[in-house]
Coordinates of C-alpha atoms in Angstrom, one line a residue:
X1 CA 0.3 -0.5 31.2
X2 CA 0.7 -2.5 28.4
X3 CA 2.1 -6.3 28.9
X4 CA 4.5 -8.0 26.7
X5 CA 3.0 -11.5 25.5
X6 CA 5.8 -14.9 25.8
X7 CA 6.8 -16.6 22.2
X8 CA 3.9 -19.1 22.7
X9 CA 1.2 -17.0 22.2
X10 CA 1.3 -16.1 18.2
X11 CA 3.7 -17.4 15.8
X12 CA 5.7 -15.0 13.6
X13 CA 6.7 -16.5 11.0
X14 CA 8.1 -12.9 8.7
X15 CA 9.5 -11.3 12.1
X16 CA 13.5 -10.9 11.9
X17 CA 15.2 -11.4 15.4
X18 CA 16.8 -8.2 16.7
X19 CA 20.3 -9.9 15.5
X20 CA 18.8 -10.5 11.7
X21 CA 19.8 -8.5 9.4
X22 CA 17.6 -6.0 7.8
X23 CA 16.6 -7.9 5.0
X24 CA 16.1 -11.3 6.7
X25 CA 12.2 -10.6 7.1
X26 CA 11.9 -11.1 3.6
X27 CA 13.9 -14.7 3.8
X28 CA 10.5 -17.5 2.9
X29 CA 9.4 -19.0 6.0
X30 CA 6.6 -21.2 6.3
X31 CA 3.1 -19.9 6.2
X32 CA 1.3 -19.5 9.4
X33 CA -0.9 -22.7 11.1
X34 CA -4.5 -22.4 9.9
X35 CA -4.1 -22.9 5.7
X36 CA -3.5 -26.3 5.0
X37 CA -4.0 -27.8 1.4
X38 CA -6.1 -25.5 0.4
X39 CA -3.7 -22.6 0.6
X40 CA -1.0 -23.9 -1.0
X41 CA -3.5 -24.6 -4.0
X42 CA -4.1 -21.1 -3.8
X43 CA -0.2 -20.1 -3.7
X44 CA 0.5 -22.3 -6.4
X45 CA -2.6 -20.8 -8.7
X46 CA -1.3 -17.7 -8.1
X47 CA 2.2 -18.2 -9.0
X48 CA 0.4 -19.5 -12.4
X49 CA -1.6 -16.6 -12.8
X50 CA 1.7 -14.4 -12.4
X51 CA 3.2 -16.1 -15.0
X52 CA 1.3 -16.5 -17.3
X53 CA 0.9 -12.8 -17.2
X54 CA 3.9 -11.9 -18.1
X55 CA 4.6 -14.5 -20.7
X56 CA 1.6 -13.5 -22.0
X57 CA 2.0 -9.6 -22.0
X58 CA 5.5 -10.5 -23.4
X59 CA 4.4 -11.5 -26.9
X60 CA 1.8 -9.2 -27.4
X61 CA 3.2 -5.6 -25.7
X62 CA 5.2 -4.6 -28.9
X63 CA 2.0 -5.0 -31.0
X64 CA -0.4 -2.9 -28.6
X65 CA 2.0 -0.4 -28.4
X66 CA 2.7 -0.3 -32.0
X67 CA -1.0 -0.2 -33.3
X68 CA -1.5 2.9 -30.6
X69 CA -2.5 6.2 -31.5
X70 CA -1.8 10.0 -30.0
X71 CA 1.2 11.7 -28.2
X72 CA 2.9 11.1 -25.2
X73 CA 2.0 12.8 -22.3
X74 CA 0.6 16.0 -22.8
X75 CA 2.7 16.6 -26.1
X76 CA 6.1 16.2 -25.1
X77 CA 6.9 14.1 -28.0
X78 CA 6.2 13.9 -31.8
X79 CA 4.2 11.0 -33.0
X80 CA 6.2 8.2 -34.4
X81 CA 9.3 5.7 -33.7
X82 CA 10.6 8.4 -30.9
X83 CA 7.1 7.5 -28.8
X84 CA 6.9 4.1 -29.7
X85 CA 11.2 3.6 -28.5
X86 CA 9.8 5.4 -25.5
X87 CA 6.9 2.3 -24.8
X88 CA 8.9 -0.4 -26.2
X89 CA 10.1 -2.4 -23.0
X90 CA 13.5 -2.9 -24.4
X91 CA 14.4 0.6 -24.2
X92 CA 12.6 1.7 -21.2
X93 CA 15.7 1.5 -19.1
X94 CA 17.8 3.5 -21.6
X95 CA 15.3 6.1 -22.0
X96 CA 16.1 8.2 -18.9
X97 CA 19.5 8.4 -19.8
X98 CA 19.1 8.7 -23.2
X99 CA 15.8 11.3 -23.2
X100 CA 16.8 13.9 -20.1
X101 CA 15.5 16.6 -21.7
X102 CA 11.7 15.5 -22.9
X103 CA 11.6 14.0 -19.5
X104 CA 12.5 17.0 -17.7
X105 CA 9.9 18.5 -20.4
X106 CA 7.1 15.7 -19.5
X107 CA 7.6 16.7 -15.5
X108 CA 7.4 20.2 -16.4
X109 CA 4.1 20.3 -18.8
X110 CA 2.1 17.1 -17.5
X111 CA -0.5 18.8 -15.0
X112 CA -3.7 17.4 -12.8
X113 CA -6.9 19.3 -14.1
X114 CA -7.9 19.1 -10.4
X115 CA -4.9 20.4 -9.0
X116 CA -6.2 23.3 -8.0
X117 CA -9.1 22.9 -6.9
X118 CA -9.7 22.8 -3.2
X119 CA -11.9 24.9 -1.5
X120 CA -15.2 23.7 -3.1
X121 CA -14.6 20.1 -2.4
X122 CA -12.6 19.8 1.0
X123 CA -13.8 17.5 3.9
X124 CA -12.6 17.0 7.3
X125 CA -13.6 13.6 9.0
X126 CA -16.6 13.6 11.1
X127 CA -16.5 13.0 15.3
X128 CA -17.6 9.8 15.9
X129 CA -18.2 8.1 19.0
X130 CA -18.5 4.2 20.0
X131 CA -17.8 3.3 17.0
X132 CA -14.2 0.5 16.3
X133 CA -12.4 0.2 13.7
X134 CA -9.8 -2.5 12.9
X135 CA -6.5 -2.3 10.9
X136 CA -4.3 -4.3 9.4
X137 CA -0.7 -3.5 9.7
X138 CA -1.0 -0.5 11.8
X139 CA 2.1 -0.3 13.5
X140 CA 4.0 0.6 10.4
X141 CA 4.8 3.6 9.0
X142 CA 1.5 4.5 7.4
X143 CA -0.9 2.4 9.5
X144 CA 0.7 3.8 13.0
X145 CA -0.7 7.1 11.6
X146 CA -4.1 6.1 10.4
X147 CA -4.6 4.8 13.8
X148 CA -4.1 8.2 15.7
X149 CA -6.4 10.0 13.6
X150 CA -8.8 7.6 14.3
X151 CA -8.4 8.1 17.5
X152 CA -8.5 11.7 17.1
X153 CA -11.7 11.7 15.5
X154 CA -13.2 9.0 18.1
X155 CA -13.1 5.9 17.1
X156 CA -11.8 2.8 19.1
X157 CA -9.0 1.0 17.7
X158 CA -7.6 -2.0 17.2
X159 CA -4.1 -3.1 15.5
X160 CA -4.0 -6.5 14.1
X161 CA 0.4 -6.1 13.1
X162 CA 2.4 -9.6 13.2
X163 CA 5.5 -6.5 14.1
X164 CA 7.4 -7.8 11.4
X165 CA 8.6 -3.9 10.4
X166 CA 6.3 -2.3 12.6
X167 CA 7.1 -0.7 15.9
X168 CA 5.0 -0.4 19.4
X169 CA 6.7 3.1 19.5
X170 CA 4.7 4.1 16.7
X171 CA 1.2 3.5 18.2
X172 CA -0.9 5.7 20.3
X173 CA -1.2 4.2 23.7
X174 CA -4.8 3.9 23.8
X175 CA -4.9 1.4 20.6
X176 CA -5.3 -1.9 21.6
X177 CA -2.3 -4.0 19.7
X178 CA -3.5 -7.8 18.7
X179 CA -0.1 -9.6 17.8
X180 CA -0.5 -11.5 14.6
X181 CA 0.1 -12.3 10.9
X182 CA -3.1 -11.8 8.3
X183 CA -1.8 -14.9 6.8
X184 CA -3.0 -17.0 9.3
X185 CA -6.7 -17.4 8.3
X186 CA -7.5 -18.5 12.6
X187 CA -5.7 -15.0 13.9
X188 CA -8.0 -13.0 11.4
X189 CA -11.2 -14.5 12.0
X190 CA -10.8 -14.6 15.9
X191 CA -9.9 -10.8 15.9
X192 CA -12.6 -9.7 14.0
X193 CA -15.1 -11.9 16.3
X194 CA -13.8 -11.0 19.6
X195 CA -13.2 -6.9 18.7
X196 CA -16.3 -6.9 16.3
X197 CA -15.0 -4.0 13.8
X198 CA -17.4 -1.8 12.3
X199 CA -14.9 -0.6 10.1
X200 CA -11.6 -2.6 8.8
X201 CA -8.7 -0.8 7.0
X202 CA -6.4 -3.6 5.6
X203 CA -2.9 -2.1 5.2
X204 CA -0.6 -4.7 6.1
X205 CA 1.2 -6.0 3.3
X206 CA 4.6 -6.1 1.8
X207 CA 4.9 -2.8 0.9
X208 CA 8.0 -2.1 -1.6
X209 CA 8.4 -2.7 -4.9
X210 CA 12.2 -2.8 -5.0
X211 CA 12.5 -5.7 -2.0
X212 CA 10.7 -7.8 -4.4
X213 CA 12.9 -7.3 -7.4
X214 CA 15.7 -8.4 -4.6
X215 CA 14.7 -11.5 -3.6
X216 CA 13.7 -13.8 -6.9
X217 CA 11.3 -16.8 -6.7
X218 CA 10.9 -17.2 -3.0
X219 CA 9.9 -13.2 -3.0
X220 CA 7.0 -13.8 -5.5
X221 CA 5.6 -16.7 -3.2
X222 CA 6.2 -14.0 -0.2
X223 CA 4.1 -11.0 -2.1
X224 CA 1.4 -13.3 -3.0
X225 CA 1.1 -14.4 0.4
X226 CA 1.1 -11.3 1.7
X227 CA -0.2 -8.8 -0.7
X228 CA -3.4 -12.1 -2.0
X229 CA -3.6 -14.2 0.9
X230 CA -3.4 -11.9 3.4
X231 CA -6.4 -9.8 1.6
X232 CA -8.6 -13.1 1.1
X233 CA -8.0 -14.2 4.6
X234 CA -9.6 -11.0 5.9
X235 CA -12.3 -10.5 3.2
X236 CA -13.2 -14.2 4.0
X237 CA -13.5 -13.7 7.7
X238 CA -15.4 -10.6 7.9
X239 CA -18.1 -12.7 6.1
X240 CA -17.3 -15.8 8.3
X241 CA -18.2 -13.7 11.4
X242 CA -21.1 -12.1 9.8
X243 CA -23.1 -15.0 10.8
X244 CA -21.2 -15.9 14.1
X245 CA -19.3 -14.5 17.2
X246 CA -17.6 -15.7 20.6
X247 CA -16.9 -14.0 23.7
X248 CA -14.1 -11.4 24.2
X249 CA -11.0 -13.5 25.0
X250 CA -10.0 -12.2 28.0
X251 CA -13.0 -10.3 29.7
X252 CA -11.1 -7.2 30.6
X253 CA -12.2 -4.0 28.9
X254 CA -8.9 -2.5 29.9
X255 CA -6.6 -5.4 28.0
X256 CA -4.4 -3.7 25.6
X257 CA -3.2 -6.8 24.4
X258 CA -4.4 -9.9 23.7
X259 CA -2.9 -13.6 24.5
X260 CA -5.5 -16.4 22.5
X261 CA -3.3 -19.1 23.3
X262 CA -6.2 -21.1 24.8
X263 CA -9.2 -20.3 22.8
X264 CA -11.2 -22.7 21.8
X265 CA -10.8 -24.6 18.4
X266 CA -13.8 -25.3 16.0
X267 CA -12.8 -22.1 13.9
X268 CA -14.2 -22.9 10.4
X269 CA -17.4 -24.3 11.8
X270 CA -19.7 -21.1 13.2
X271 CA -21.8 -23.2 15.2
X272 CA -19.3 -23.7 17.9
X273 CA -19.3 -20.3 19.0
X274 CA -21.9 -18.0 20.6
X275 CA -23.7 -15.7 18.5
X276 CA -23.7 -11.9 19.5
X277 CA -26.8 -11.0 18.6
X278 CA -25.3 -7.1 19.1
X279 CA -22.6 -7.6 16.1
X280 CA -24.0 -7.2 12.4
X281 CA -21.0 -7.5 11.3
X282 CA -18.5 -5.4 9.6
X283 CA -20.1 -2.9 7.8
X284 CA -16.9 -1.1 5.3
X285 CA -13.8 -2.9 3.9
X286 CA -11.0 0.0 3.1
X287 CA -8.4 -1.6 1.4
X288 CA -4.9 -0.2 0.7
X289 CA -3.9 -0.3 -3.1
X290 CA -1.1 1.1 -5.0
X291 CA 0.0 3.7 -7.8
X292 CA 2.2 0.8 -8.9
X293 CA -1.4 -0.6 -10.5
X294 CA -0.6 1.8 -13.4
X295 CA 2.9 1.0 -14.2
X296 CA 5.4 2.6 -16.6
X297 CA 1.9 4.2 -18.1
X298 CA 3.0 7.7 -19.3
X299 CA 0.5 8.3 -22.0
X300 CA -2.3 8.8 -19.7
X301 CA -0.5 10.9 -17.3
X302 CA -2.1 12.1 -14.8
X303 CA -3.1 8.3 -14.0
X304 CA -7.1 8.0 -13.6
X305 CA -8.9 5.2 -11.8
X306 CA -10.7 4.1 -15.1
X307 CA -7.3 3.4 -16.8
X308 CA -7.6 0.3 -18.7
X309 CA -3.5 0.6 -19.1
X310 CA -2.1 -1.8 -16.1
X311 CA 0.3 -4.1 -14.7
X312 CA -2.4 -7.1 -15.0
X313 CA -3.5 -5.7 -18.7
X314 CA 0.1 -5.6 -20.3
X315 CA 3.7 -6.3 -19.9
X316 CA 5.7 -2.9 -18.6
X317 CA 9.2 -2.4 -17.7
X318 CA 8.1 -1.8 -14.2
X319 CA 6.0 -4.6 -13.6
X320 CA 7.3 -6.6 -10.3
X321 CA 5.8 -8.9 -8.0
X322 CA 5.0 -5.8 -5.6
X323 CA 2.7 -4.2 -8.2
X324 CA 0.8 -7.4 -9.5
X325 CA 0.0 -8.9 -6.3
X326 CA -1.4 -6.0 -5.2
X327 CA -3.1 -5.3 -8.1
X328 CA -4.2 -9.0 -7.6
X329 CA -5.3 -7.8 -4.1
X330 CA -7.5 -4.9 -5.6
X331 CA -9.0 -7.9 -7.9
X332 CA -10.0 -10.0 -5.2
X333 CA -11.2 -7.4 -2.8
X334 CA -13.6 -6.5 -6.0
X335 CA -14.7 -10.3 -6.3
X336 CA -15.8 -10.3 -2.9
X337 CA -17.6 -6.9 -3.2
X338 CA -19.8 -8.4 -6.2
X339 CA -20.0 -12.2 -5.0
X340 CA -20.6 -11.3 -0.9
X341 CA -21.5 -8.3 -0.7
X342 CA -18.7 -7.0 1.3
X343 CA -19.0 -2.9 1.3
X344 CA -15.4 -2.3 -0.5
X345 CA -13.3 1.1 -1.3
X346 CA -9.9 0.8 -2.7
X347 CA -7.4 3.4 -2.1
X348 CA -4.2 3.9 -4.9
X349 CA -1.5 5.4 -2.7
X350 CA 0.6 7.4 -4.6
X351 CA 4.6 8.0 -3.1
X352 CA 4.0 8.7 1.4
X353 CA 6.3 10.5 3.0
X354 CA 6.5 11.8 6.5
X355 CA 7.1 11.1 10.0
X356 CA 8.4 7.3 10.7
X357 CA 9.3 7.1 7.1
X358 CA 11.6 4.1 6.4
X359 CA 14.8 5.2 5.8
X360 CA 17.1 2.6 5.1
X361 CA 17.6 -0.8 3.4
X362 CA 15.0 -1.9 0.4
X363 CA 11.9 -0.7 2.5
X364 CA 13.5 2.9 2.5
X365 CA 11.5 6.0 1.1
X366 CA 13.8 8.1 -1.1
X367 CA 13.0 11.1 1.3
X368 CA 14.1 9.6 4.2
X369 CA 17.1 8.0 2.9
X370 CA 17.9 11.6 1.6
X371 CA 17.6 12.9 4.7
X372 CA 19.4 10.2 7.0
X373 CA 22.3 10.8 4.5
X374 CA 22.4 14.4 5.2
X375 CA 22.3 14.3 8.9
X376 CA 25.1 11.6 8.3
X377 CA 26.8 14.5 6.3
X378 CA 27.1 11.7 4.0
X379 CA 26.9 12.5 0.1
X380 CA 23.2 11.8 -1.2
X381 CA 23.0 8.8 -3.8
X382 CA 20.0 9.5 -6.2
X383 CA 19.6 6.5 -8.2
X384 CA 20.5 6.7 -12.0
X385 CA 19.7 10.4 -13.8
X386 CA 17.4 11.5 -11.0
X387 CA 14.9 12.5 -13.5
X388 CA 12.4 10.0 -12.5
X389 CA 9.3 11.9 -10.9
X390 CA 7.1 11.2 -8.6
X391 CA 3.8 12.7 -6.9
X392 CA 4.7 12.6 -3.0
X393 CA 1.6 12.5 -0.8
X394 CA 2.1 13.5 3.2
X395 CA 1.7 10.1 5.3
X396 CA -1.1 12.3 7.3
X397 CA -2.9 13.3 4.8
X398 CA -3.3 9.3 3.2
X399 CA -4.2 8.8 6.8
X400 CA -7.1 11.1 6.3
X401 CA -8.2 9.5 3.3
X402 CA -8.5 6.6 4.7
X403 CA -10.8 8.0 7.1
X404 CA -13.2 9.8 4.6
X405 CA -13.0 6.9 2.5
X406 CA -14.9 4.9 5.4
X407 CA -17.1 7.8 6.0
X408 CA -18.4 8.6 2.5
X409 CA -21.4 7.4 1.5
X410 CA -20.5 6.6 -1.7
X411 CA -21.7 2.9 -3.0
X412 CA -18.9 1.1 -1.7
X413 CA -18.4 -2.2 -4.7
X414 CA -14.6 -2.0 -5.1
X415 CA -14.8 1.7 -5.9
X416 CA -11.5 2.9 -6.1
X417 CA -9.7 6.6 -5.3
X418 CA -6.2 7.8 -6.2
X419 CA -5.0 9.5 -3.2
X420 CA -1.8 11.7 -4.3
X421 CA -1.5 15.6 -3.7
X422 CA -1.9 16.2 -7.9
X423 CA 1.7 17.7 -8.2
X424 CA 4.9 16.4 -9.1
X425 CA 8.6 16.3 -8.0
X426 CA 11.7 14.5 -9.8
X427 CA 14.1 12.8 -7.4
X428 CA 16.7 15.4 -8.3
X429 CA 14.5 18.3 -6.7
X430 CA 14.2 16.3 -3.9
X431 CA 17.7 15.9 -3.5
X432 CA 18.8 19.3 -4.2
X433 CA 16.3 20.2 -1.0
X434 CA 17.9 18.1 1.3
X435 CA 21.5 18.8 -0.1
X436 CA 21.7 22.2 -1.8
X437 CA 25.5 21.9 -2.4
X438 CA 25.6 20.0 -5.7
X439 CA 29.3 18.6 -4.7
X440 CA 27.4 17.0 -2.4
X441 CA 25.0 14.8 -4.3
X442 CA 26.2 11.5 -6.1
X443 CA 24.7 9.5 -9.4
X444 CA 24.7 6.0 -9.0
X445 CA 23.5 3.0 -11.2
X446 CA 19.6 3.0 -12.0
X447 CA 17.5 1.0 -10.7
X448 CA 16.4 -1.8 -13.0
X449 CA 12.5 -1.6 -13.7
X450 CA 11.4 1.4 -11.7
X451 CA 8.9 3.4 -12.6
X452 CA 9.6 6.6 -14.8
X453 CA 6.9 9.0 -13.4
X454 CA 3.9 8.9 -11.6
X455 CA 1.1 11.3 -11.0
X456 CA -2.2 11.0 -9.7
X457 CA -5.6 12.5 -11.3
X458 CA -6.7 14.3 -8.0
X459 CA -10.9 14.6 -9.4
X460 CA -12.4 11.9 -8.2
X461 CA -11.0 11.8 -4.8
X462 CA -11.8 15.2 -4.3
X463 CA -15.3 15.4 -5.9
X464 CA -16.7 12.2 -4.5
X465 CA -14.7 11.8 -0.9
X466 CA -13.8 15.6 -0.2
X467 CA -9.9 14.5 0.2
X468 CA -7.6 17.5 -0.3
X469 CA -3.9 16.6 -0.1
X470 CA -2.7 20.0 2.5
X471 CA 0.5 19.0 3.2
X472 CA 3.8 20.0 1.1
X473 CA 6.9 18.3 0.4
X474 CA 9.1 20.9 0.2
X475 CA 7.8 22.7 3.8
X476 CA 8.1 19.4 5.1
X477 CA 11.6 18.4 4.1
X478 CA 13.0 21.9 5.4
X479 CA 11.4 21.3 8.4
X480 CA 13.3 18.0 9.1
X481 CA 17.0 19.3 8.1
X482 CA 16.7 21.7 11.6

């Protein structure tokens, strides 16, 4: 029976009290014990880097697009000043409105070579046994799921969550829950010591793009803490602990939570611990990327690993500090591939649905905001023309990824997979399956900066990991309006 732990043990310093507001977890607090100087060097280089990024992308965007060559999409538009309106950051806002037709056209005629093809490449994860595995952010919505398909398949596992949006309810009982915040450099390398991982699957991160168009300045020092910190501190301690590692904290092979409040300090210096002669070390790195790498990138649609088109490469309309830092993430995890050795797959999620979905405030997925509406017999709000698209990706079938990602034996140096089902669906046909009665569905005012369309380039997932996106949208929606 699991035990609650008192205040003292872990600090959270992102968790809103239940009397917050919803948004209050995304309010700048200070950054967990453990960083010191060197940390906020690190924040305040990184808050450089972003800059700079975008001041430079911002004189020299018109010119690459400009001096561009070939059609949009997959011939949708003519060459010339219509295709180069359409790339021009100035009027990427206006071009929904203004161009409903060739983007109802684009959603219609873009396709993914691989879509089709299944049955010659589909994988199901192997049974393992004695074997744990350690993620990051696993009592949210996605990571809750990765967890019970570990467990499914065999695998021991431990949550490392600070519970800042995720919920016990959403983990399988027999996952040990560690209590804790990846920022904090001491909570990372002590979980990984004491639970010795074979495998670590780092999903916890702040995870929307629109909360961090909401919040301004402080909201770019919280993504980079989260989304680059948070990834170093973990990289960092898995080699830390390759060369040392102390006892279990609390002895009990039954403990389903943790309480380090009294374990002993000396954390950077390896010498002060006991060696486990047992523990190699962890042996994969899966790290949790994002489709938001590729921006407002609709030439190239479907989106393909190799694009050299992104959010750290030029200034889009959709760039936000959600999709760099994450796409700073995917650099870092890469450095540490080539500079430590540190076995490294990246996964670009494309747009997860399903069960546990956030449904409300900025975290909210459109589906399940669509859907709490309806069961609200409330009108549906679809955000500006509703022509934006989107490749949805079951939440259970990511988590399956993930799995096969740390199974393949692929050379794992930053390699990265798209995981996305390969089809498309605008928000308005998402809408109109929730809420069939058109009287019922509502246009409001666009969202500034959003992405246009996105659709993953299926291949190389399925040729090289076996991962097969089985579940649909639209059987899935159906099934939640009974």
């Amino acid at each position: 029976m699991r035990q609650s732990l008192s205040k003292g043990d872990i600090t959270y310093t992102t968790a809103a009290s239940s009397s917050s507001s919803a948004d209050d977890k995304y309010i700048l607090k200070p950054i967990p014990s453990g960083h010191g100087r060197v940390t906020k060097l690190a924040i305040a280089l990184s808050l450089l880097t972003v800059a700079s990024l975008i001041v430079r992308e911002s004189w020299n965007f018109q010119e690459v697009t400009r001096n561009s060559v070939g059609k949009f999409g997959s011939g949708s538009f003519k060459e010339g000043q219509e295709y180069f309106r359409l790339l021009d950051t100035d009027h990427m806002d206006n071009y929904i409105e203004d161009g409903e037709d060739a983007l109802r056209e684009t959603a219609e005629r873009v396709k993914d070579a691989c879509e089709y093809t299944h049955e010659q490449y589909e994988k199901e994860p192997k049974p393992v046994a004695k074997t744990k595995a350690l993620v990051t952010g696993g009592a949210g919505f996605i990571g809750s799921r990765l967890v019970k398909e570990l467990l499914r398949v065999g695998y021991d596992v431990v949550v490392l969550d600070n519970m800042s949006t995720g919920k016990e309810s959403f983990l399988a009982k027999k996952a040990t829950l560690v209590r804790g915040d990846c920022r904090d450099y001491e909570t990372v390398f002590k979980t990984i010591e004491e639970h010795e991982p074979f495998v670590v699957f780092h999903l916890a991160a702040q995870s929307k793009v629109l909360p961090s168009l909401k919040k301004g300045v402080d909201f770019v020092q919280f993504s980079i803490e989260q989304n680059v910190l948070a990834t170093e501190n973990v990289l960092k301690a898995i080699v830390q602990t390759r060369h040392a590692s102390s006892d279990s904290g609390d002895g009990s092979a039954n403990a389903k939570y943790v309480d380090r409040k009294n374990q002993p300090s000396g954390l950077h210096h390896p010498q002060h611990h006991k060696a486990r002669k047992s523990f190699k070390g962890v042996q994969k790195f899966v790290y949790a990327g994002s489709s938001t790498f590729y921006g407002n990138n609709l030439r190239n649609l479907p989106f393909q690993e190799n694009s050299k088109y992104n959010v750290l490469q030029h200034k889009t309309a959709s760039t936000s500090p959600y999709a760099t830092t994450k796409a700073m993430g995917e650099t870092i995890v890469k450095l540490y591939s080539e500079s430590y050795h540190v076995p490294t797959i990246i996964l670009r999620l494309f747009m997860v649905f399903g069960p546990n979905e956030p449904s409300e405030g900025l975290d909210g997925v459109v589906t399940g905001k669509f859907l709490k509406q309806f069961k609200a017999n409330e009108d549906l709000k679809i955000e500006g023309s509703g022509n934006h698209f989107r490749d949805f990706v079951h939440v259970d079938d990511v988590a399956r990824a993930f799995v096969l990602a740390a199974q393949s034996s692929i050379e794992q140096n930053g390699h990265v997979f798209n995981v996305g089902s390969g089809k498309l669906k605008t928000i308005n046909e998402i809408a109109e399956l929730v809420q069939p009665d058109e009287k019922k569905r509502t246009h409001v005012a666009k969202r500034k900066n959003d992405l246009i369309g996105t659709l993953a380039s299926t291949c190389e997932a399925k040729k090289q990991l076996g991962f097969v996106a089985k579940l649909d949208i639209e059987d899935w929606v159906l099934s939640q309006k009974v």
